[in-house]
Coordinates of C-alpha atoms and ligand atoms in Angstrom, one line a residue:
M12 CA 10.2 5.0 -25.0
N13 CA 12.2 1.8 -24.2
S14 CA 12.4 -1.1 -26.8
P15 CA 10.1 -3.8 -25.6
F16 CA 11.1 -6.7 -23.4
E17 CA 13.2 -9.6 -24.8
P18 CA 10.6 -12.5 -25.3
L19 CA 10.0 -14.6 -22.5
N20 CA 12.7 -17.3 -22.2
A21 CA 14.1 -19.9 -19.8
S22 CA 16.1 -17.4 -17.9
T23 CA 13.1 -15.1 -17.2
R24 CA 12.6 -14.5 -13.5
F25 CA 9.2 -13.7 -11.9
C26 CA 7.6 -11.3 -9.4
A27 CA 3.8 -11.2 -8.8
V28 CA 1.0 -9.8 -6.9
Y29 CA -1.4 -12.1 -4.9
G30 CA -4.9 -11.0 -4.2
Y31 CA -8.5 -12.0 -4.1
P32 CA -9.7 -10.8 -6.3
V33 CA -6.6 -9.5 -8.2
K34 CA -7.8 -8.5 -11.6
H35 CA -8.4 -4.8 -10.6
S36 CA -4.7 -4.5 -9.8
A37 CA -2.7 -2.0 -11.6
S38 CA 0.6 -3.3 -10.1
P39 CA 1.5 -5.5 -13.1
A40 CA 1.5 -2.5 -15.5
M41 CA 3.4 -0.4 -13.3
H42 CA 6.1 -3.0 -12.5
N43 CA 6.5 -4.3 -15.9
A44 CA 7.1 -0.9 -17.2
A45 CA 9.8 -0.4 -14.5
L46 CA 11.4 -3.8 -15.3
N47 CA 11.5 -3.1 -19.1
H48 CA 13.0 0.4 -18.2
L49 CA 15.6 -1.3 -16.0
R50 CA 16.3 -3.9 -18.7
L51 CA 15.7 -6.9 -16.4
N52 CA 14.7 -10.2 -17.9
W53 CA 12.1 -10.4 -15.1
R54 CA 8.2 -10.3 -15.5
Y55 CA 5.6 -9.3 -13.0
A56 CA 2.2 -11.2 -13.1
G57 CA -1.0 -11.1 -11.0
F58 CA -2.5 -14.4 -9.4
D59 CA -5.8 -14.8 -7.8
V60 CA -5.0 -16.7 -4.6
V61 CA -7.6 -17.7 -2.1
P62 CA -6.6 -17.0 1.5
E63 CA -6.6 -20.7 2.4
H64 CA -3.8 -21.3 -0.2
L65 CA -1.6 -18.2 0.7
G66 CA 0.9 -20.2 2.5
A67 CA 1.2 -22.8 -0.3
A68 CA 1.4 -19.9 -2.9
I69 CA 4.3 -18.2 -1.1
A70 CA 6.1 -21.5 -0.7
G71 CA 5.6 -22.2 -4.4
A72 CA 7.0 -19.0 -5.4
A73 CA 10.0 -19.6 -3.2
A74 CA 10.5 -23.0 -4.8
M75 CA 10.3 -21.5 -8.2
N76 CA 13.0 -18.9 -7.6
F77 CA 10.6 -16.0 -7.7
I78 CA 12.3 -12.6 -7.0
G79 CA 9.6 -11.4 -4.7
L80 CA 5.6 -10.8 -4.2
N81 CA 3.2 -8.1 -3.4
L82 CA 0.3 -9.0 -1.3
T83 CA -3.1 -7.1 -1.6
V84 CA -6.6 -7.6 -0.1
P85 CA -7.2 -9.9 1.8
H86 CA -3.7 -11.2 2.4
K87 CA -1.7 -8.5 4.2
M88 CA -2.4 -9.4 7.9
L89 CA -2.7 -13.2 7.2
A90 CA 1.0 -13.2 5.6
M91 CA 2.4 -12.3 9.1
K92 CA 2.4 -15.8 10.2
L93 CA 3.1 -17.4 6.8
V94 CA 6.6 -15.9 5.9
D95 CA 9.9 -17.1 7.4
V96 CA 11.0 -13.6 8.7
V97 CA 9.0 -10.5 9.3
D98 CA 10.8 -7.1 9.1
E99 CA 10.7 -5.0 12.2
R100 CA 8.4 -2.3 10.7
A101 CA 6.0 -4.8 9.3
R102 CA 5.6 -6.3 12.7
K103 CA 4.8 -3.0 14.1
Y104 CA 2.0 -2.3 11.6
G105 CA 0.8 -6.0 11.6
A106 CA 0.6 -6.1 7.8
I107 CA 2.9 -7.4 5.0
N108 CA 2.6 -6.1 1.4
T109 CA 5.9 -7.1 0.1
V110 CA 7.8 -10.4 0.2
R111 CA 11.4 -10.6 -0.7
F112 CA 12.9 -14.0 -1.4
E113 CA 16.4 -14.4 0.0
T114 CA 19.0 -17.1 -0.5
N115 CA 21.8 -18.0 1.8
V116 CA 25.3 -17.3 0.4
N117 CA 28.2 -18.4 2.6
G118 CA 26.0 -18.0 5.8
E119 CA 24.5 -14.6 4.8
W120 CA 21.1 -14.0 3.5
K121 CA 20.9 -12.1 0.3
P122 CA 18.0 -10.9 -2.0
I123 CA 17.6 -13.5 -4.6
G124 CA 17.2 -10.7 -7.3
Q125 CA 20.7 -9.5 -6.4
T126 CA 22.5 -12.8 -6.7
S127 CA 23.1 -15.1 -9.6
A128 CA 20.7 -18.0 -10.0
N129 CA 23.1 -20.9 -9.2
E130 CA 23.5 -19.6 -5.7
T131 CA 19.8 -20.2 -4.8
Q132 CA 20.1 -23.4 -2.7
K133 CA 18.3 -22.3 0.6
I134 CA 15.5 -19.8 0.2
R135 CA 13.6 -17.9 2.8
S136 CA 10.6 -15.5 2.5
H137 CA 11.1 -12.0 4.1
G138 CA 8.0 -9.9 4.7
F139 CA 8.0 -6.1 4.7
N140 CA 5.6 -3.1 4.7
T141 CA 6.1 -0.5 2.1
D142 CA 2.4 0.9 2.4
A143 CA 3.0 2.9 5.5
D144 CA 5.7 5.1 4.3
A145 CA 3.9 5.3 0.9
I146 CA 0.8 7.1 2.3
I147 CA 2.9 9.5 4.0
R148 CA 5.1 10.3 0.9
S149 CA 2.0 10.6 -1.1
I150 CA 0.5 13.1 1.2
R151 CA 3.6 15.0 1.5
E152 CA 4.5 15.0 -2.3
D153 CA 1.1 14.8 -4.1
I154 CA -1.0 17.0 -1.6
G155 CA 1.8 19.0 -0.1
I156 CA 0.5 19.4 3.4
H157 CA 2.8 19.3 6.5
L158 CA 1.4 16.7 8.8
P159 CA 2.7 17.9 12.2
E160 CA 0.4 21.0 11.6
S161 CA -2.5 19.1 10.4
R162 CA -5.8 17.8 11.9
V163 CA -6.7 14.7 10.0
L164 CA -9.9 12.6 10.1
L165 CA -9.2 8.9 9.0
L166 CA -12.2 6.8 7.9
G167 CA -11.6 3.1 8.4
A168 CA -9.8 0.9 10.9
G169 CA -9.6 -2.2 8.8
G170 CA -6.2 -3.5 7.6
A171 CA -5.4 -0.2 5.5
G172 CA -6.8 2.0 8.1
R173 CA -4.9 0.6 10.8
V174 CA -1.5 0.9 9.0
A175 CA -2.3 4.5 8.0
A176 CA -3.3 5.5 11.5
L177 CA -0.2 4.1 13.4
R178 CA 2.0 5.8 10.6
L179 CA 0.1 9.2 10.8
A180 CA 0.5 9.0 14.5
E181 CA 4.2 8.4 14.1
E182 CA 4.5 11.4 11.9
G183 CA 3.2 13.4 14.8
V184 CA 0.0 14.8 13.3
R185 CA -1.4 17.7 15.2
E186 CA -4.9 15.9 15.8
L187 CA -6.1 12.5 14.6
W188 CA -9.7 11.7 14.4
L189 CA -10.7 8.1 13.8
V190 CA -14.1 6.8 12.6
N191 CA -15.1 3.3 11.7
R192 CA -18.2 1.6 11.0
T193 CA -17.7 -1.0 13.7
A194 CA -16.8 1.0 16.8
S195 CA -14.8 -1.7 18.7
K196 CA -12.1 -1.7 16.0
V197 CA -11.5 2.0 16.4
Q198 CA -11.4 1.8 20.1
E199 CA -8.6 -0.8 20.0
L200 CA -6.7 1.3 17.4
M201 CA -6.8 4.3 19.7
K202 CA -5.5 2.3 22.5
E203 CA -2.7 1.0 20.5
I204 CA -1.8 4.5 19.3
N205 CA -1.9 5.8 22.9
S206 CA 0.6 3.2 23.9
V207 CA 3.1 3.5 21.0
C208 CA 2.8 7.4 20.3
P209 CA 1.4 8.8 23.6
G210 CA 2.1 12.5 22.6
V211 CA -0.5 12.4 19.7
L212 CA -3.9 13.6 20.4
V213 CA -6.3 10.9 19.2
Q214 CA -10.0 11.2 19.3
I215 CA -12.9 8.9 18.3
G216 CA -15.6 10.6 16.2
Y217 CA -16.0 13.4 13.7
P218 CA -14.5 16.8 14.3
E219 CA -16.7 19.7 14.3
K220 CA -14.1 22.3 13.4
K221 CA -12.2 22.8 10.2
I222 CA -9.5 20.1 9.5
E223 CA -6.7 20.0 7.0
L224 CA -7.3 16.5 5.7
V225 CA -9.9 13.7 5.5
I226 CA -8.7 10.1 4.4
N227 CA -10.8 7.3 3.1
A228 CA -9.2 4.1 4.1
T229 CA -12.4 2.1 4.0
S230 CA -13.4 -0.3 1.1
A231 CA -16.5 1.9 0.5
G232 CA -16.2 3.2 -3.1
L233 CA -14.7 0.1 -4.8
R234 CA -18.1 -1.0 -6.0
P235 CA -20.3 1.0 -8.2
E236 CA -23.2 0.6 -5.8
D237 CA -21.2 2.0 -2.8
G238 CA -22.1 5.2 -1.1
L239 CA -20.1 7.6 1.2
P240 CA -17.8 6.1 3.7
F241 CA -19.1 8.4 6.6
E242 CA -22.4 9.4 8.2
V243 CA -23.6 12.3 6.3
G244 CA -25.4 14.0 9.1
K245 CA -22.3 14.0 11.2
F246 CA -19.7 15.4 9.0
S247 CA -19.5 17.7 6.1
L248 CA -16.7 17.5 3.5
R249 CA -16.8 21.4 3.4
N250 CA -14.9 21.4 6.7
S251 CA -11.9 19.8 5.1
G252 CA -9.2 21.4 3.0
Y253 CA -8.2 18.1 1.2
A254 CA -9.8 14.8 0.7
Y255 CA -7.6 11.7 -0.1
D256 CA -8.9 8.4 -1.1
M257 CA -6.7 5.2 -0.9
I258 CA -8.8 3.7 -3.6
Y259 CA -7.3 4.2 -7.1
R260 CA -9.9 2.2 -9.2
P261 CA -12.4 3.9 -9.7
A262 CA -10.1 7.0 -10.1
E263 CA -13.0 9.1 -8.6
T264 CA -15.1 7.5 -5.9
P265 CA -18.4 8.9 -4.8
F266 CA -16.3 10.3 -1.7
L267 CA -13.9 12.2 -4.1
I268 CA -16.8 13.4 -6.3
E269 CA -18.6 14.7 -3.2
A270 CA -15.4 16.2 -1.9
K271 CA -14.7 18.1 -5.1
R272 CA -18.4 19.3 -5.1
S273 CA -17.7 20.6 -1.5
G274 CA -14.7 22.5 -2.4
C275 CA -11.9 20.1 -1.2
K276 CA -8.7 19.5 -3.1
I277 CA -8.6 15.9 -4.0
S278 CA -6.3 12.9 -4.5
N279 CA -6.9 9.2 -5.2
G280 CA -4.7 6.3 -4.2
L281 CA -2.4 6.3 -7.3
G282 CA 0.5 8.0 -5.5
M283 CA 0.4 5.6 -2.6
L284 CA 0.2 2.7 -5.1
L285 CA 3.2 4.1 -6.8
Y286 CA 5.4 4.7 -3.8
Q287 CA 4.8 1.4 -2.3
G288 CA 5.5 -0.2 -5.4
A289 CA 8.7 1.7 -6.1
A290 CA 9.9 0.9 -2.6
A291 CA 9.0 -2.9 -3.0
L292 CA 11.0 -2.9 -6.4
E293 CA 13.9 -1.4 -4.6
L294 CA 13.9 -4.1 -2.0
W295 CA 14.1 -6.7 -4.7
T296 CA 16.7 -5.0 -7.1
G297 CA 18.8 -2.9 -4.9
V298 CA 18.7 0.0 -7.2
P299 CA 16.7 3.2 -7.4
S300 CA 13.2 2.6 -9.1
P301 CA 12.2 4.7 -12.1
I302 CA 9.4 6.6 -10.4
E303 CA 8.2 8.7 -13.3
V304 CA 8.3 5.6 -15.7
M305 CA 6.0 3.8 -13.1
R306 CA 3.8 6.9 -12.6
E307 CA 3.2 7.1 -16.5
A308 CA 2.2 3.4 -16.6
L309 CA -0.2 3.8 -13.7
K310 CA -1.7 6.8 -15.3
R311 CA -2.2 5.0 -18.5
N312 CA -3.7 2.0 -16.8
I313 CA -6.0 3.9 -14.4
Y314 CA -7.1 6.8 -16.6
G315 CA -7.0 4.9 -20.0
Ligands
LIG419 P1 -8.6 -3.2 4.0 O1 -7.4 -4.3 4.1 O2 -8.8 -2.7 2.5 O3 -8.5 -2.2 5.0 P2 -10.6 -4.6 5.5 O4 -9.6 -5.0 6.7 O5 -11.7 -5.6 5.1 O6 -9.9 -4.2 4.2 O7 -11.3 -3.2 6.1 C1 -12.3 -2.7 5.3 C2 -12.6 -1.3 6.0 O8 -13.8 -0.7 5.3 C3 -13.2 -1.6 7.5 O9 -12.9 -0.4 8.2 C4 -14.7 -1.5 7.1 O10 -15.6 -1.3 8.3 P3 -15.9 -2.3 9.4 O11 -14.6 -2.4 10.2 O12 -17.0 -1.7 10.1 O13 -16.2 -3.6 8.5 C5 -14.8 -0.5 6.2 N1 -16.1 -0.5 5.3 C6 -16.5 -1.3 4.4 N2 -17.6 -1.0 3.8 C7 -17.9 0.1 4.5 C8 -19.1 0.9 4.2 N3 -20.1 0.7 3.4 N4 -19.2 2.1 5.0 C9 -18.2 2.4 5.9 N5 -17.1 1.6 6.1 C10 -17.0 0.4 5.4

Protein backbone atom coordinates (compact mmCIF):
# COMPACT_ATOMS: atom_id res chain seq x y z
CA MET A 1 0.00 0.00 0.00
CA ASN A 2 1.28 3.45 -0.93
CA SER A 3 1.85 6.10 1.72
CA PRO A 4 -0.98 8.65 1.62
CA PHE A 5 -0.97 11.76 -0.56
CA GLU A 6 1.07 14.75 0.49
CA PRO A 7 -1.41 17.26 1.94
CA LEU A 8 -3.20 19.58 -0.46
CA ASN A 9 -1.03 22.60 -1.14
CA ALA A 10 -0.78 25.50 -3.56
CA SER A 11 0.85 23.28 -6.20
CA THR A 12 -1.93 20.68 -6.19
CA ARG A 13 -3.57 20.27 -9.62
CA PHE A 14 -7.12 19.07 -10.23
CA CYS A 15 -9.19 16.70 -12.32
CA ALA A 16 -12.90 16.11 -11.85
CA VAL A 17 -16.03 14.35 -12.98
CA TYR A 18 -19.05 16.49 -13.84
CA GLY A 19 -22.49 14.90 -13.65
CA TYR A 20 -26.00 15.61 -12.52
CA PRO A 21 -26.40 13.95 -10.13
CA VAL A 22 -22.78 12.97 -9.49
CA LYS A 23 -22.80 11.63 -5.95
CA HIS A 24 -23.15 7.98 -7.07
CA SER A 25 -19.88 8.19 -9.03
CA ALA A 26 -17.04 5.82 -8.14
CA SER A 27 -14.61 7.74 -10.39
CA PRO A 28 -13.08 9.88 -7.58
CA ALA A 29 -12.19 6.75 -5.58
CA MET A 30 -10.66 5.05 -8.62
CA HIS A 31 -8.69 8.04 -9.88
CA ASN A 32 -7.40 9.24 -6.51
CA ALA A 33 -6.01 5.75 -5.83
CA ALA A 34 -4.21 5.91 -9.20
CA LEU A 35 -2.92 9.48 -8.66
CA ASN A 36 -1.59 8.48 -5.26
CA HIS A 37 0.07 5.38 -6.75
CA LEU A 38 1.68 7.52 -9.48
CA ARG A 39 2.82 9.99 -6.79
CA LEU A 40 1.26 12.93 -8.60
CA ASN A 41 0.27 15.98 -6.58
CA TRP A 42 -3.11 15.95 -8.31
CA ARG A 43 -6.60 15.34 -6.90
CA TYR A 44 -9.79 14.16 -8.57
CA ALA A 45 -13.12 15.57 -7.36
CA GLY A 46 -16.79 15.24 -8.33
CA PHE A 47 -19.03 18.20 -9.09
CA ASP A 48 -22.76 18.44 -9.58
CA VAL A 49 -23.12 20.58 -12.70
CA VAL A 50 -26.55 21.32 -14.15
CA PRO A 51 -26.61 21.01 -17.96
CA GLU A 52 -27.19 24.75 -18.42
CA HIS A 53 -23.89 25.43 -16.63
CA LEU A 54 -21.76 22.81 -18.38
CA GLY A 55 -20.10 25.29 -20.77
CA ALA A 56 -19.23 27.65 -17.90
CA ALA A 57 -17.96 24.76 -15.78
CA ILE A 58 -15.63 23.52 -18.55
CA ALA A 59 -14.36 27.06 -19.16
CA GLY A 60 -13.87 27.54 -15.41
CA ALA A 61 -11.79 24.38 -15.12
CA ALA A 62 -9.64 25.54 -18.06
CA ALA A 63 -9.16 28.93 -16.41
CA MET A 64 -8.01 27.23 -13.21
CA ASN A 65 -5.45 25.03 -15.00
CA PHE A 66 -7.33 21.79 -14.37
CA ILE A 67 -5.66 18.75 -15.93
CA GLY A 68 -8.83 17.21 -17.33
CA LEU A 69 -12.45 16.21 -16.79
CA ASN A 70 -14.70 13.23 -17.09
CA LEU A 71 -18.31 13.78 -18.05
CA THR A 72 -21.17 11.55 -17.06
CA VAL A 73 -24.97 11.62 -17.37
CA PRO A 74 -26.41 13.93 -18.73
CA HIS A 75 -23.42 15.75 -20.24
CA LYS A 76 -21.78 13.44 -22.78
CA MET A 77 -23.68 14.50 -25.91
CA LEU A 78 -24.13 18.11 -24.84
CA ALA A 79 -20.34 18.54 -24.51
CA MET A 80 -19.89 17.96 -28.25
CA LYS A 81 -20.63 21.61 -28.91
CA LEU A 82 -18.98 22.99 -25.78
CA VAL A 83 -15.34 21.94 -26.15
CA ASP A 84 -12.80 23.66 -28.41
CA VAL A 85 -11.71 20.52 -30.29
CA VAL A 86 -13.47 17.16 -30.71
CA ASP A 87 -11.39 14.03 -31.29
CA GLU A 88 -12.33 12.12 -34.44
CA ARG A 89 -13.65 9.08 -32.58
CA ALA A 90 -15.70 11.15 -30.16
CA ARG A 91 -17.24 12.80 -33.21
CA LYS A 92 -18.06 9.42 -34.66
CA TYR A 93 -19.86 8.27 -31.49
CA GLY A 94 -21.41 11.68 -30.87
CA ALA A 95 -20.38 11.68 -27.21
CA ILE A 96 -17.54 12.99 -25.04
CA ASN A 97 -16.71 11.41 -21.68
CA THR A 98 -13.18 12.81 -21.29
CA VAL A 99 -11.84 16.33 -21.67
CA ARG A 100 -8.13 17.03 -21.75
CA PHE A 101 -6.92 20.59 -21.26
CA GLU A 102 -4.07 21.47 -23.55
CA THR A 103 -1.68 24.38 -23.63
CA ASN A 104 0.09 25.95 -26.56
CA VAL A 105 3.85 25.65 -26.31
CA ASN A 106 5.76 27.21 -29.23
CA GLY A 107 2.83 26.75 -31.58
CA GLU A 108 2.12 23.14 -30.54
CA TRP A 109 -0.79 21.96 -28.36
CA LYS A 110 0.36 19.77 -25.45
CA PRO A 111 -1.58 18.07 -22.63
CA ILE A 112 -1.45 20.46 -19.69
CA GLY A 113 -0.67 17.59 -17.31
CA GLN A 114 2.49 16.86 -19.27
CA THR A 115 3.88 20.40 -19.22
CA SER A 116 5.13 22.64 -16.43
CA ALA A 117 2.63 25.11 -14.98
CA ASN A 118 4.39 28.28 -16.17
CA GLU A 119 3.74 27.27 -19.80
CA THR A 120 -0.02 27.49 -19.43
CA GLN A 121 -0.84 30.70 -21.26
CA LYS A 122 -3.31 29.68 -23.97
CA ILE A 123 -5.53 26.75 -23.03
CA ARG A 124 -8.00 24.72 -25.08
CA SER A 125 -10.39 21.89 -24.17
CA HIS A 126 -10.08 18.71 -26.24
CA GLY A 127 -12.92 16.18 -26.06
CA PHE A 128 -12.41 12.39 -26.32
CA ASN A 129 -14.50 9.25 -25.98
CA THR A 130 -12.92 6.45 -23.95
CA ASP A 131 -16.25 4.67 -23.24
CA ALA A 132 -16.54 2.96 -26.61
CA ASP A 133 -13.30 0.99 -26.38
CA ALA A 134 -13.89 0.33 -22.68
CA ILE A 135 -17.02 -1.70 -23.30
CA ILE A 136 -15.25 -3.86 -25.87
CA ARG A 137 -12.24 -4.36 -23.58
CA SER A 138 -14.51 -5.26 -20.68
CA ILE A 139 -16.45 -7.80 -22.77
CA ARG A 140 -13.20 -9.29 -24.06
CA GLU A 141 -11.28 -9.38 -20.77
CA ASP A 142 -13.97 -9.69 -18.10
CA ILE A 143 -16.39 -11.95 -20.00
CA GLY A 144 -14.00 -13.51 -22.47
CA ILE A 145 -16.29 -13.91 -25.48
CA HIS A 146 -15.17 -13.40 -29.06
CA LEU A 147 -17.46 -10.77 -30.52
CA PRO A 148 -17.12 -11.62 -34.24
CA GLU A 149 -18.67 -15.02 -33.44
CA SER A 150 -21.32 -13.65 -31.11
CA ARG A 151 -24.98 -12.76 -31.41
CA VAL A 152 -25.68 -9.79 -29.15
CA LEU A 153 -28.91 -8.20 -27.95
CA LEU A 154 -28.41 -4.58 -26.91
CA LEU A 155 -31.09 -2.97 -24.74
CA GLY A 156 -31.20 0.83 -24.94
CA ALA A 157 -30.54 3.43 -27.61
CA GLY A 158 -29.88 6.49 -25.41
CA GLY A 159 -26.41 8.01 -25.09
CA ALA A 160 -24.72 4.89 -23.71
CA GLY A 161 -26.61 2.48 -25.98
CA ARG A 162 -25.77 4.41 -29.11
CA VAL A 163 -22.02 4.38 -28.40
CA ALA A 164 -22.11 0.67 -27.54
CA ALA A 165 -24.10 -0.22 -30.68
CA LEU A 166 -21.75 1.64 -33.01
CA ARG A 167 -18.64 0.17 -31.37
CA LEU A 168 -20.08 -3.39 -31.35
CA ALA A 169 -20.85 -3.01 -35.05
CA GLU A 170 -17.30 -1.81 -35.68
CA GLU A 171 -16.07 -4.90 -33.89
CA GLY A 172 -17.99 -6.97 -36.44
CA VAL A 173 -20.41 -8.86 -34.18
CA ARG A 174 -22.06 -11.77 -35.94
CA GLU A 175 -25.58 -10.45 -35.29
CA LEU A 176 -26.68 -7.31 -33.48
CA TRP A 177 -30.22 -7.10 -32.12
CA LEU A 178 -31.44 -3.69 -30.96
CA VAL A 179 -34.33 -2.89 -28.63
CA ASN A 180 -35.36 0.46 -27.15
CA ARG A 181 -38.48 1.55 -25.30
CA THR A 182 -38.90 4.42 -27.79
CA ALA A 183 -38.88 2.72 -31.18
CA SER A 184 -37.91 5.78 -33.28
CA LYS A 185 -34.46 6.00 -31.64
CA VAL A 186 -33.60 2.42 -32.49
CA GLN A 187 -34.66 2.87 -36.10
CA GLU A 188 -32.34 5.85 -36.47
CA LEU A 189 -29.54 3.93 -34.84
CA MET A 190 -29.99 1.00 -37.23
CA LYS A 191 -29.84 3.38 -40.20
CA GLU A 192 -26.63 4.90 -38.88
CA ILE A 193 -25.00 1.49 -38.34
CA ASN A 194 -26.06 0.35 -41.81
CA SER A 195 -24.34 3.38 -43.30
CA VAL A 196 -21.06 3.12 -41.34
CA CYS A 197 -20.80 -0.68 -40.98
CA PRO A 198 -22.82 -2.07 -43.93
CA GLY A 199 -21.49 -5.62 -43.45
CA VAL A 200 -23.01 -6.10 -40.00
CA LEU A 201 -26.36 -7.87 -39.65
CA VAL A 202 -28.50 -5.52 -37.53
CA GLN A 203 -32.07 -6.30 -36.57
CA ILE A 204 -34.63 -4.50 -34.47
CA GLY A 205 -36.43 -6.62 -31.89
CA TYR A 206 -35.84 -9.66 -29.70
CA PRO A 207 -34.05 -12.74 -31.03
CA GLU A 208 -35.99 -16.00 -30.71
CA LYS A 209 -32.90 -18.19 -30.90
CA LYS A 210 -29.99 -18.61 -28.48
CA ILE A 211 -27.61 -15.68 -28.26
CA GLU A 212 -24.22 -15.28 -26.62
CA LEU A 213 -24.73 -11.95 -24.87
CA VAL A 214 -27.41 -9.50 -23.75
CA ILE A 215 -26.30 -6.02 -22.67
CA ASN A 216 -28.31 -3.55 -20.61
CA ALA A 217 -27.42 -0.03 -21.77
CA THR A 218 -30.65 1.50 -20.45
CA SER A 219 -30.85 3.41 -17.19
CA ALA A 220 -33.45 0.96 -15.85
CA GLY A 221 -31.93 -0.57 -12.72
CA LEU A 222 -30.34 2.58 -11.29
CA ARG A 223 -33.28 3.23 -8.94
CA PRO A 224 -34.50 0.70 -6.36
CA GLU A 225 -38.01 0.75 -7.81
CA ASP A 226 -36.87 -0.05 -11.38
CA GLY A 227 -37.92 -3.26 -13.05
CA LEU A 228 -36.39 -5.20 -15.94
CA PRO A 229 -35.17 -3.27 -19.01
CA PHE A 230 -37.01 -5.51 -21.52
CA GLU A 231 -40.52 -6.85 -22.19
CA VAL A 232 -40.72 -10.09 -20.24
CA GLY A 233 -43.17 -11.83 -22.59
CA LYS A 234 -40.91 -11.18 -25.59
CA PHE A 235 -37.51 -12.36 -24.38
CA SER A 236 -36.19 -14.92 -21.92
CA LEU A 237 -32.79 -14.51 -20.28
CA ARG A 238 -32.52 -18.31 -20.49
CA ASN A 239 -31.69 -17.77 -24.17
CA SER A 240 -28.47 -15.88 -23.43
CA GLY A 241 -25.11 -17.19 -22.27
CA TYR A 242 -23.98 -13.92 -20.68
CA ALA A 243 -25.70 -10.84 -19.32
CA TYR A 244 -23.78 -7.57 -19.03
CA ASP A 245 -25.11 -4.50 -17.27
CA MET A 246 -23.38 -1.15 -17.84
CA ILE A 247 -24.71 -0.06 -14.44
CA TYR A 248 -22.25 -0.62 -11.59
CA ARG A 249 -24.23 0.83 -8.71
CA PRO A 250 -26.17 -1.12 -7.54
CA ALA A 251 -23.65 -3.88 -8.21
CA GLU A 252 -26.55 -6.27 -8.95
CA THR A 253 -29.50 -4.73 -10.75
CA PRO A 254 -32.84 -6.57 -11.12
CA PHE A 255 -31.60 -7.43 -14.65
CA LEU A 256 -28.46 -9.16 -13.32
CA ILE A 257 -30.33 -10.88 -10.48
CA GLU A 258 -32.86 -12.29 -12.97
CA ALA A 259 -30.05 -13.21 -15.39
CA LYS A 260 -28.20 -15.16 -12.70
CA ARG A 261 -31.43 -16.95 -11.77
CA SER A 262 -31.87 -17.84 -15.45
CA GLY A 263 -28.42 -19.41 -15.67
CA CYS A 264 -26.52 -16.58 -17.41
CA LYS A 265 -22.99 -15.69 -16.42
CA ILE A 266 -23.11 -12.05 -15.35
CA SER A 267 -20.97 -8.94 -15.25
CA ASN A 268 -21.76 -5.42 -14.09
CA GLY A 269 -20.30 -2.15 -15.39
CA LEU A 270 -17.25 -2.09 -13.11
CA GLY A 271 -14.95 -3.18 -15.93
CA MET A 272 -16.28 -0.57 -18.33
CA LEU A 273 -15.85 2.17 -15.72
CA LEU A 274 -12.34 0.93 -15.02
CA TYR A 275 -11.14 0.83 -18.62
CA GLN A 276 -12.66 4.17 -19.63
CA GLY A 277 -11.05 5.73 -16.53
CA ALA A 278 -7.67 4.14 -17.20
CA ALA A 279 -7.71 5.44 -20.79
CA ALA A 280 -8.77 8.93 -19.64
CA LEU A 281 -5.94 9.05 -17.11
CA GLU A 282 -3.44 8.02 -19.80
CA LEU A 283 -4.65 10.88 -21.99
CA TRP A 284 -3.90 13.25 -19.11
CA THR A 285 -0.61 11.80 -17.79
CA GLY A 286 0.97 10.24 -20.89
CA VAL A 287 2.01 7.20 -18.80
CA PRO A 288 0.37 3.76 -18.37
CA SER A 289 -2.41 3.71 -15.77
CA PRO A 290 -2.12 1.38 -12.75
CA ILE A 291 -5.08 -0.81 -13.72
CA GLU A 292 -4.97 -3.19 -10.75
CA VAL A 293 -4.73 -0.32 -8.24
CA MET A 294 -7.75 1.28 -9.90
CA ARG A 295 -9.69 -2.01 -10.00
CA GLU A 296 -9.12 -2.62 -6.27
CA ALA A 297 -10.22 0.94 -5.42
CA LEU A 298 -13.39 0.44 -7.46
CA LYS A 299 -14.15 -2.89 -5.82
CA ARG A 300 -13.78 -1.33 -2.37
CA ASN A 301 -16.00 1.58 -3.38
CA ILE A 302 -18.70 -0.49 -5.05
CA TYR A 303 -18.78 -3.65 -2.90
CA GLY A 304 -17.75 -2.01 0.39
P1 LIG B 1 -27.61 7.29 -21.00
O1 LIG B 1 -26.66 8.38 -21.39
O2 LIG B 1 -27.31 6.66 -19.66
O3 LIG B 1 -27.79 6.28 -22.08
P2 LIG B 1 -30.14 8.41 -21.80
O4 LIG B 1 -29.55 8.94 -23.05
O5 LIG B 1 -31.11 9.24 -21.04
O6 LIG B 1 -29.02 8.02 -20.74
O7 LIG B 1 -30.82 7.01 -22.18
C1 LIG B 1 -31.53 6.25 -21.26
C2 LIG B 1 -31.91 4.93 -21.94
O8 LIG B 1 -32.60 4.09 -21.01
C3 LIG B 1 -32.88 5.10 -23.11
O9 LIG B 1 -32.62 4.08 -24.04
C4 LIG B 1 -34.23 4.90 -22.42
O10 LIG B 1 -35.26 4.55 -23.29
P3 LIG B 1 -36.09 5.69 -24.08
O11 LIG B 1 -35.25 6.06 -25.24
O12 LIG B 1 -37.36 5.04 -24.46
O13 LIG B 1 -36.28 6.83 -23.10
C5 LIG B 1 -33.88 3.76 -21.51
N1 LIG B 1 -34.79 3.57 -20.39
C6 LIG B 1 -34.94 4.39 -19.31
N2 LIG B 1 -35.81 3.85 -18.44
C7 LIG B 1 -36.24 2.69 -18.98
C8 LIG B 1 -37.16 1.68 -18.56
N3 LIG B 1 -37.80 1.77 -17.40
N4 LIG B 1 -37.33 0.60 -19.36
C9 LIG B 1 -36.67 0.50 -20.53
N5 LIG B 1 -35.80 1.43 -20.99
C10 LIG B 1 -35.58 2.50 -20.23
